[in-house]
PDB file of C-alpha atoms in Angstrom:
ATOM      1  CA  UNK A   1      -2.662   6.944   1.865  1.00  0.00           C
ATOM      2  CA  UNK A   2      -2.048   6.217  -1.803  1.00  0.00           C
ATOM      3  CA  UNK A   3       0.519   8.559  -3.219  1.00  0.00           C
ATOM      4  CA  UNK A   4       3.343   8.966  -5.707  1.00  0.00           C
ATOM      5  CA  UNK A   5       6.513  10.888  -4.866  1.00  0.00           C
ATOM      6  CA  UNK A   6       9.114  11.933  -7.394  1.00  0.00           C
ATOM      7  CA  UNK A   7      12.655  13.027  -6.623  1.00  0.00           C
ATOM      8  CA  UNK A   8      14.529  15.175  -7.105  1.00  0.00           C
ATOM      9  CA  UNK A   9      12.167  18.067  -7.904  1.00  0.00           C
ATOM     10  CA  UNK A  10      14.765  19.543 -10.225  1.00  0.00           C
ATOM     11  CA  UNK A  11      17.963  18.223 -11.756  1.00  0.00           C
ATOM     12  CA  UNK A  12      20.644  20.001 -13.763  1.00  0.00           C
ATOM     13  CA  UNK A  13      23.062  17.867 -15.746  1.00  0.00           C
ATOM     14  CA  UNK A  14      25.921  18.577 -18.064  1.00  0.00           C
ATOM     15  CA  UNK A  15      25.475  17.138 -21.528  1.00  0.00           C
ATOM     16  CA  UNK A  16      26.706  13.533 -21.370  1.00  0.00           C
ATOM     17  CA  UNK A  17      26.359  13.266 -17.579  1.00  0.00           C
ATOM     18  CA  UNK A  18      24.166  10.227 -16.853  1.00  0.00           C
ATOM     19  CA  UNK A  19      21.754  10.173 -13.906  1.00  0.00           C
ATOM     20  CA  UNK A  20      18.503   8.689 -12.578  1.00  0.00           C
ATOM     21  CA  UNK A  21      15.108  10.045 -11.616  1.00  0.00           C
ATOM     22  CA  UNK A  22      13.123   8.338  -8.882  1.00  0.00           C
ATOM     23  CA  UNK A  23       9.421   7.603  -8.528  1.00  0.00           C
ATOM     24  CA  UNK A  24       8.353   5.959  -5.256  1.00  0.00           C
ATOM     25  CA  UNK A  25       4.777   4.931  -4.596  1.00  0.00           C
ATOM     26  CA  UNK A  26       2.533   3.687  -1.829  1.00  0.00           C
ATOM     27  CA  UNK A  27      -0.348   2.648  -4.056  1.00  0.00           C
ATOM     28  CA  UNK A  28      -1.993  -0.671  -3.327  1.00  0.00           C
ATOM     29  CA  UNK A  29      -2.977  -3.073  -6.069  1.00  0.00           C
ATOM     30  CA  UNK A  30      -0.510  -1.855  -8.689  1.00  0.00           C
ATOM     31  CA  UNK A  31      -1.941  -2.239 -12.166  1.00  0.00           C
ATOM     32  CA  UNK A  32       0.718  -0.260 -14.011  1.00  0.00           C
ATOM     33  CA  UNK A  33       3.343   2.465 -13.692  1.00  0.00           C
ATOM     34  CA  UNK A  34       3.650   5.045 -16.455  1.00  0.00           C
ATOM     35  CA  UNK A  35       6.349   7.538 -17.368  1.00  0.00           C
ATOM     36  CA  UNK A  36       5.638  10.694 -19.355  1.00  0.00           C
ATOM     37  CA  UNK A  37       7.685  13.571 -20.680  1.00  0.00           C
ATOM     38  CA  UNK A  38       6.152  17.059 -20.581  1.00  0.00           C
ATOM     39  CA  UNK A  39       7.546  20.116 -22.327  1.00  0.00           C
ATOM     40  CA  UNK A  40       6.532  23.599 -21.093  1.00  0.00           C
ATOM     41  CA  UNK A  41       3.009  24.543 -22.130  1.00  0.00           C
ATOM     42  CA  UNK A  42       2.302  21.156 -23.715  1.00  0.00           C
ATOM     43  CA  UNK A  43       0.500  17.956 -22.800  1.00  0.00           C
ATOM     44  CA  UNK A  44       2.427  14.984 -21.384  1.00  0.00           C
ATOM     45  CA  UNK A  45       3.899  12.607 -23.949  1.00  0.00           C
ATOM     46  CA  UNK A  46       3.720   8.911 -23.099  1.00  0.00           C
ATOM     47  CA  UNK A  47       7.084   7.143 -22.731  1.00  0.00           C
ATOM     48  CA  UNK A  48       6.779   3.777 -20.947  1.00  0.00           C
ATOM     49  CA  UNK A  49       4.459   1.405 -19.120  1.00  0.00           C
ATOM     50  CA  UNK A  50       5.799  -1.036 -16.520  1.00  0.00           C
ATOM     51  CA  UNK A  51       3.586  -3.713 -15.022  1.00  0.00           C
ATOM     52  CA  UNK A  52       5.636  -5.829 -12.629  1.00  0.00           C
ATOM     53  CA  UNK A  53       8.764  -5.718 -10.485  1.00  0.00           C
ATOM     54  CA  UNK A  54      11.889  -6.499 -12.444  1.00  0.00           C
ATOM     55  CA  UNK A  55      10.516  -5.183 -15.710  1.00  0.00           C
ATOM     56  CA  UNK A  56      12.634  -2.794 -17.791  1.00  0.00           C
ATOM     57  CA  UNK A  57      11.861  -0.713 -20.893  1.00  0.00           C
ATOM     58  CA  UNK A  58      14.257   1.285 -23.070  1.00  0.00           C
ATOM     59  CA  UNK A  59      13.903   4.039 -25.623  1.00  0.00           C
ATOM     60  CA  UNK A  60      16.928   5.856 -27.009  1.00  0.00           C
ATOM     61  CA  UNK A  61      18.777   7.354 -24.007  1.00  0.00           C
ATOM     62  CA  UNK A  62      16.033   6.470 -21.512  1.00  0.00           C
ATOM     63  CA  UNK A  63      15.586   3.273 -19.522  1.00  0.00           C
ATOM     64  CA  UNK A  64      12.807   2.696 -17.003  1.00  0.00           C
ATOM     65  CA  UNK A  65      12.958   0.057 -14.282  1.00  0.00           C
ATOM     66  CA  UNK A  66      10.471  -1.073 -11.645  1.00  0.00           C
ATOM     67  CA  UNK A  67      10.751  -2.583  -8.169  1.00  0.00           C
ATOM     68  CA  UNK A  68       7.964  -3.277  -5.679  1.00  0.00           C
ATOM     69  CA  UNK A  69       8.090   0.217  -4.226  1.00  0.00           C
ATOM     70  CA  UNK A  70       9.737   2.452  -6.795  1.00  0.00           C
ATOM     71  CA  UNK A  71      10.687   3.073 -10.383  1.00  0.00           C
ATOM     72  CA  UNK A  72      13.767   4.692 -11.840  1.00  0.00           C
ATOM     73  CA  UNK A  73      14.140   6.541 -15.105  1.00  0.00           C
ATOM     74  CA  UNK A  74      17.787   6.293 -16.102  1.00  0.00           C
ATOM     75  CA  UNK A  75      19.091   8.851 -18.570  1.00  0.00           C
ATOM     76  CA  UNK A  76      22.313   7.894 -20.298  1.00  0.00           C
ATOM     77  CA  UNK A  77      24.510  10.572 -21.876  1.00  0.00           C
ATOM     78  CA  UNK A  78      21.705  13.151 -21.984  1.00  0.00           C
ATOM     79  CA  UNK A  79      21.482  15.860 -24.622  1.00  0.00           C
ATOM     80  CA  UNK A  80      19.974  19.356 -24.274  1.00  0.00           C
ATOM     81  CA  UNK A  81      16.853  18.166 -26.110  1.00  0.00           C
ATOM     82  CA  UNK A  82      16.157  15.797 -23.199  1.00  0.00           C
ATOM     83  CA  UNK A  83      15.376  18.859 -21.058  1.00  0.00           C
ATOM     84  CA  UNK A  84      11.753  18.552 -19.896  1.00  0.00           C
ATOM     85  CA  UNK A  85       9.648  17.610 -16.890  1.00  0.00           C
ATOM     86  CA  UNK A  86       9.303  13.857 -16.419  1.00  0.00           C
ATOM     87  CA  UNK A  87       6.080  12.671 -14.799  1.00  0.00           C
ATOM     88  CA  UNK A  88       5.367   9.353 -13.156  1.00  0.00           C
ATOM     89  CA  UNK A  89       1.851   7.951 -12.758  1.00  0.00           C
ATOM     90  CA  UNK A  90       0.698   4.826 -10.947  1.00  0.00           C
ATOM     91  CA  UNK A  91      -2.558   2.993 -11.485  1.00  0.00           C
ATOM     92  CA  UNK A  92      -4.011   1.279  -8.443  1.00  0.00           C
ATOM     93  CA  UNK A  93      -7.350  -0.328  -9.154  1.00  0.00           C
ATOM     94  CA  UNK A  94      -9.202   2.160 -11.333  1.00  0.00           C
ATOM     95  CA  UNK A  95      -7.438   5.200  -9.924  1.00  0.00           C
ATOM     96  CA  UNK A  96      -4.451   6.975 -11.454  1.00  0.00           C
ATOM     97  CA  UNK A  97      -2.064   8.828  -9.148  1.00  0.00           C
ATOM     98  CA  UNK A  98       0.391  11.354 -10.593  1.00  0.00           C
ATOM     99  CA  UNK A  99       3.614  12.623  -9.088  1.00  0.00           C
ATOM    100  CA  UNK A 100       4.581  16.283  -9.306  1.00  0.00           C
ATOM    101  CA  UNK A 101       7.413  15.573 -11.720  1.00  0.00           C
ATOM    102  CA  UNK A 102      11.161  16.084 -11.999  1.00  0.00           C
ATOM    103  CA  UNK A 103      12.280  19.086 -14.016  1.00  0.00           C
ATOM    104  CA  UNK A 104      15.405  18.100 -15.945  1.00  0.00           C
ATOM    105  CA  UNK A 105      17.741  20.647 -17.494  1.00  0.00           C
ATOM    106  CA  UNK A 106      20.639  19.447 -19.625  1.00  0.00           C
ATOM    107  CA  UNK A 107      23.322  22.071 -20.150  1.00  0.00           C
ATOM    108  CA  UNK A 108      25.383  21.983 -23.362  1.00  0.00           C
TER     109      UNK A 108
ATOM    110  CA  UNK B   1      -3.082  11.039 -37.993  1.00  0.00           C
ATOM    111  CA  UNK B   2      -4.566   9.659 -34.780  1.00  0.00           C
ATOM    112  CA  UNK B   3      -4.556  11.811 -31.726  1.00  0.00           C
ATOM    113  CA  UNK B   4      -6.317  14.040 -29.253  1.00  0.00           C
ATOM    114  CA  UNK B   5      -7.121  17.643 -29.986  1.00  0.00           C
ATOM    115  CA  UNK B   6      -8.073  20.348 -27.520  1.00  0.00           C
ATOM    116  CA  UNK B   7      -9.295  23.769 -28.378  1.00  0.00           C
ATOM    117  CA  UNK B   8      -8.671  26.534 -27.909  1.00  0.00           C
ATOM    118  CA  UNK B   9      -5.034  26.593 -26.800  1.00  0.00           C
ATOM    119  CA  UNK B  10      -5.570  29.793 -24.788  1.00  0.00           C
ATOM    120  CA  UNK B  11      -8.845  31.044 -23.338  1.00  0.00           C
ATOM    121  CA  UNK B  12      -9.600  34.241 -21.461  1.00  0.00           C
ATOM    122  CA  UNK B  13     -12.830  34.832 -19.592  1.00  0.00           C
ATOM    123  CA  UNK B  14     -14.284  37.251 -17.103  1.00  0.00           C
ATOM    124  CA  UNK B  15     -15.345  36.075 -13.674  1.00  0.00           C
ATOM    125  CA  UNK B  16     -18.928  34.882 -13.561  1.00  0.00           C
ATOM    126  CA  UNK B  17     -18.944  33.467 -17.089  1.00  0.00           C
ATOM    127  CA  UNK B  18     -19.221  29.786 -17.932  1.00  0.00           C
ATOM    128  CA  UNK B  19     -16.747  28.473 -20.488  1.00  0.00           C
ATOM    129  CA  UNK B  20     -16.556  25.186 -22.415  1.00  0.00           C
ATOM    130  CA  UNK B  21     -13.303  23.466 -23.342  1.00  0.00           C
ATOM    131  CA  UNK B  22     -13.316  21.096 -26.282  1.00  0.00           C
ATOM    132  CA  UNK B  23     -11.675  17.659 -26.424  1.00  0.00           C
ATOM    133  CA  UNK B  24     -11.856  15.308 -29.410  1.00  0.00           C
ATOM    134  CA  UNK B  25     -10.040  12.022 -30.053  1.00  0.00           C
ATOM    135  CA  UNK B  26      -9.839   9.731 -33.071  1.00  0.00           C
ATOM    136  CA  UNK B  27      -7.941   6.913 -31.369  1.00  0.00           C
ATOM    137  CA  UNK B  28     -11.093   4.801 -30.904  1.00  0.00           C
ATOM    138  CA  UNK B  29     -10.540   4.964 -27.145  1.00  0.00           C
ATOM    139  CA  UNK B  30     -13.438   4.156 -24.859  1.00  0.00           C
ATOM    140  CA  UNK B  31     -12.301   6.148 -21.833  1.00  0.00           C
ATOM    141  CA  UNK B  32     -11.719   9.887 -21.619  1.00  0.00           C
ATOM    142  CA  UNK B  33     -10.482  12.045 -18.759  1.00  0.00           C
ATOM    143  CA  UNK B  34     -10.147  15.679 -17.736  1.00  0.00           C
ATOM    144  CA  UNK B  35      -7.291  16.834 -15.513  1.00  0.00           C
ATOM    145  CA  UNK B  36      -6.248  20.136 -14.085  1.00  0.00           C
ATOM    146  CA  UNK B  37      -2.558  21.014 -13.709  1.00  0.00           C
ATOM    147  CA  UNK B  38      -1.356  23.757 -11.368  1.00  0.00           C
ATOM    148  CA  UNK B  39       2.276  24.706 -10.703  1.00  0.00           C
ATOM    149  CA  UNK B  40       3.905  22.458  -8.113  1.00  0.00           C
ATOM    150  CA  UNK B  41       0.994  20.008  -8.027  1.00  0.00           C
ATOM    151  CA  UNK B  42       0.423  16.695  -9.705  1.00  0.00           C
ATOM    152  CA  UNK B  43      -2.350  16.298 -12.228  1.00  0.00           C
ATOM    153  CA  UNK B  44      -5.723  16.248 -10.500  1.00  0.00           C
ATOM    154  CA  UNK B  45      -8.662  14.357 -11.968  1.00  0.00           C
ATOM    155  CA  UNK B  46     -11.813  16.385 -12.598  1.00  0.00           C
ATOM    156  CA  UNK B  47     -14.106  13.935 -14.426  1.00  0.00           C
ATOM    157  CA  UNK B  48     -13.766  10.722 -16.370  1.00  0.00           C
ATOM    158  CA  UNK B  49     -15.936   8.654 -18.663  1.00  0.00           C
ATOM    159  CA  UNK B  50     -15.590   4.973 -19.483  1.00  0.00           C
ATOM    160  CA  UNK B  51     -18.405   4.799 -22.035  1.00  0.00           C
ATOM    161  CA  UNK B  52     -20.762   7.067 -23.946  1.00  0.00           C
ATOM    162  CA  UNK B  53     -23.524   8.691 -21.865  1.00  0.00           C
ATOM    163  CA  UNK B  54     -21.809   7.821 -18.601  1.00  0.00           C
ATOM    164  CA  UNK B  55     -19.257   9.743 -16.525  1.00  0.00           C
ATOM    165  CA  UNK B  56     -17.981   9.907 -12.955  1.00  0.00           C
ATOM    166  CA  UNK B  57     -16.656  12.670 -10.739  1.00  0.00           C
ATOM    167  CA  UNK B  58     -12.981  12.766 -10.003  1.00  0.00           C
ATOM    168  CA  UNK B  59     -11.239  14.320  -7.027  1.00  0.00           C
ATOM    169  CA  UNK B  60     -12.059  17.955  -7.820  1.00  0.00           C
ATOM    170  CA  UNK B  61     -15.366  17.939  -9.732  1.00  0.00           C
ATOM    171  CA  UNK B  62     -16.992  20.853  -7.910  1.00  0.00           C
ATOM    172  CA  UNK B  63     -17.645  23.768 -10.269  1.00  0.00           C
ATOM    173  CA  UNK B  64     -17.207  21.657 -13.414  1.00  0.00           C
ATOM    174  CA  UNK B  65     -19.577  19.719 -15.661  1.00  0.00           C
ATOM    175  CA  UNK B  66     -19.100  17.340 -18.597  1.00  0.00           C
ATOM    176  CA  UNK B  67     -21.056  15.431 -21.211  1.00  0.00           C
ATOM    177  CA  UNK B  68     -20.249  12.346 -23.272  1.00  0.00           C
ATOM    178  CA  UNK B  69     -22.730  12.166 -26.119  1.00  0.00           C
ATOM    179  CA  UNK B  70     -20.243  10.755 -28.623  1.00  0.00           C
ATOM    180  CA  UNK B  71     -17.327   8.366 -28.176  1.00  0.00           C
ATOM    181  CA  UNK B  72     -14.958  10.872 -29.769  1.00  0.00           C
ATOM    182  CA  UNK B  73     -15.898  13.934 -27.737  1.00  0.00           C
ATOM    183  CA  UNK B  74     -15.763  14.888 -24.051  1.00  0.00           C
ATOM    184  CA  UNK B  75     -16.291  18.648 -23.515  1.00  0.00           C
ATOM    185  CA  UNK B  76     -15.664  20.241 -20.124  1.00  0.00           C
ATOM    186  CA  UNK B  77     -17.618  23.244 -18.872  1.00  0.00           C
ATOM    187  CA  UNK B  78     -16.006  25.411 -16.214  1.00  0.00           C
ATOM    188  CA  UNK B  79     -18.873  27.103 -14.431  1.00  0.00           C
ATOM    189  CA  UNK B  80     -18.955  30.325 -12.445  1.00  0.00           C
ATOM    190  CA  UNK B  81     -19.149  28.161  -9.304  1.00  0.00           C
ATOM    191  CA  UNK B  82     -15.529  27.086  -9.727  1.00  0.00           C
ATOM    192  CA  UNK B  83     -13.678  29.297  -7.253  1.00  0.00           C
ATOM    193  CA  UNK B  84     -10.231  29.211  -8.796  1.00  0.00           C
ATOM    194  CA  UNK B  85     -10.628  28.327 -12.484  1.00  0.00           C
ATOM    195  CA  UNK B  86      -7.365  29.735 -13.840  1.00  0.00           C
ATOM    196  CA  UNK B  87      -5.249  26.674 -14.698  1.00  0.00           C
ATOM    197  CA  UNK B  88      -3.896  24.432 -17.440  1.00  0.00           C
ATOM    198  CA  UNK B  89      -6.508  21.840 -18.446  1.00  0.00           C
ATOM    199  CA  UNK B  90      -5.552  18.519 -19.964  1.00  0.00           C
ATOM    200  CA  UNK B  91      -7.765  15.983 -21.682  1.00  0.00           C
ATOM    201  CA  UNK B  92      -6.667  12.350 -22.002  1.00  0.00           C
ATOM    202  CA  UNK B  93      -8.015   9.124 -23.427  1.00  0.00           C
ATOM    203  CA  UNK B  94      -7.259   5.412 -23.168  1.00  0.00           C
ATOM    204  CA  UNK B  95      -8.652   2.001 -23.920  1.00  0.00           C
ATOM    205  CA  UNK B  96     -10.788   0.586 -21.123  1.00  0.00           C
ATOM    206  CA  UNK B  97      -9.732  -2.492 -19.262  1.00  0.00           C
ATOM    207  CA  UNK B  98      -7.198  -3.612 -16.717  1.00  0.00           C
ATOM    208  CA  UNK B  99      -4.410  -1.164 -17.385  1.00  0.00           C
ATOM    209  CA  UNK B 100      -3.824   1.055 -20.362  1.00  0.00           C
ATOM    210  CA  UNK B 101      -1.701   4.151 -20.674  1.00  0.00           C
ATOM    211  CA  UNK B 102      -3.472   7.457 -21.127  1.00  0.00           C
ATOM    212  CA  UNK B 103      -2.668   9.682 -24.072  1.00  0.00           C
ATOM    213  CA  UNK B 104      -2.905  13.409 -23.552  1.00  0.00           C
ATOM    214  CA  UNK B 105      -3.994  16.332 -25.669  1.00  0.00           C
ATOM    215  CA  UNK B 106      -1.971  19.554 -25.994  1.00  0.00           C
ATOM    216  CA  UNK B 107      -3.881  21.312 -23.230  1.00  0.00           C
ATOM    217  CA  UNK B 108      -5.914  24.506 -22.847  1.00  0.00           C
ATOM    218  CA  UNK B 109      -4.675  27.340 -20.663  1.00  0.00           C
ATOM    219  CA  UNK B 110      -7.647  29.118 -19.122  1.00  0.00           C
ATOM    220  CA  UNK B 111      -7.259  32.526 -17.532  1.00  0.00           C
ATOM    221  CA  UNK B 112     -10.183  34.033 -15.647  1.00  0.00           C
ATOM    222  CA  UNK B 113      -9.955  37.645 -14.484  1.00  0.00           C
TER     223      UNK B 113
END
């Protein structure tokens, strides 16, 4: 069964404490893997697209990496404004599969 | 400013009433999508459209209907047949083709009592 699993469900970090969020997938025919940030009550905001294993993308304190079975979103020295839910989506063929997200809280 | 707009932000309806959610984009995207988001669940696809005057059912289309008369617009009607309509509804759009990221609107929170 095609599916996307994100872990952990929730993560609390001290400001400056780096960590990683995981997105594992069992979707055949990977066309792309997408990371989004979602603030409460708002629509997801696009962050990155990764297409093939070994690819990496960076934006400010965030870095996304991709292997054949999973992707990591690394957060370096997070700030309170990085607090949000981070969603992972995988496109297999024409279908998009979304994970349930990781809720990140960064404590000052 | 290019983007996707959804209106209204909040919507309240009584059971048994149909309601239409608006979605407009000026990104010149060919494809548009409607998702439903419930707490603890991933986004679930309701309907999508790759071109004007054509659309396909997603995973949870029952109780919903759409139209795509213009490239920029993709309204969603939640009918009285939808058994559990209270949810956060998200519209998205993308270019068509092999693989393009979807861009989302701000969402509409629908409450049916």
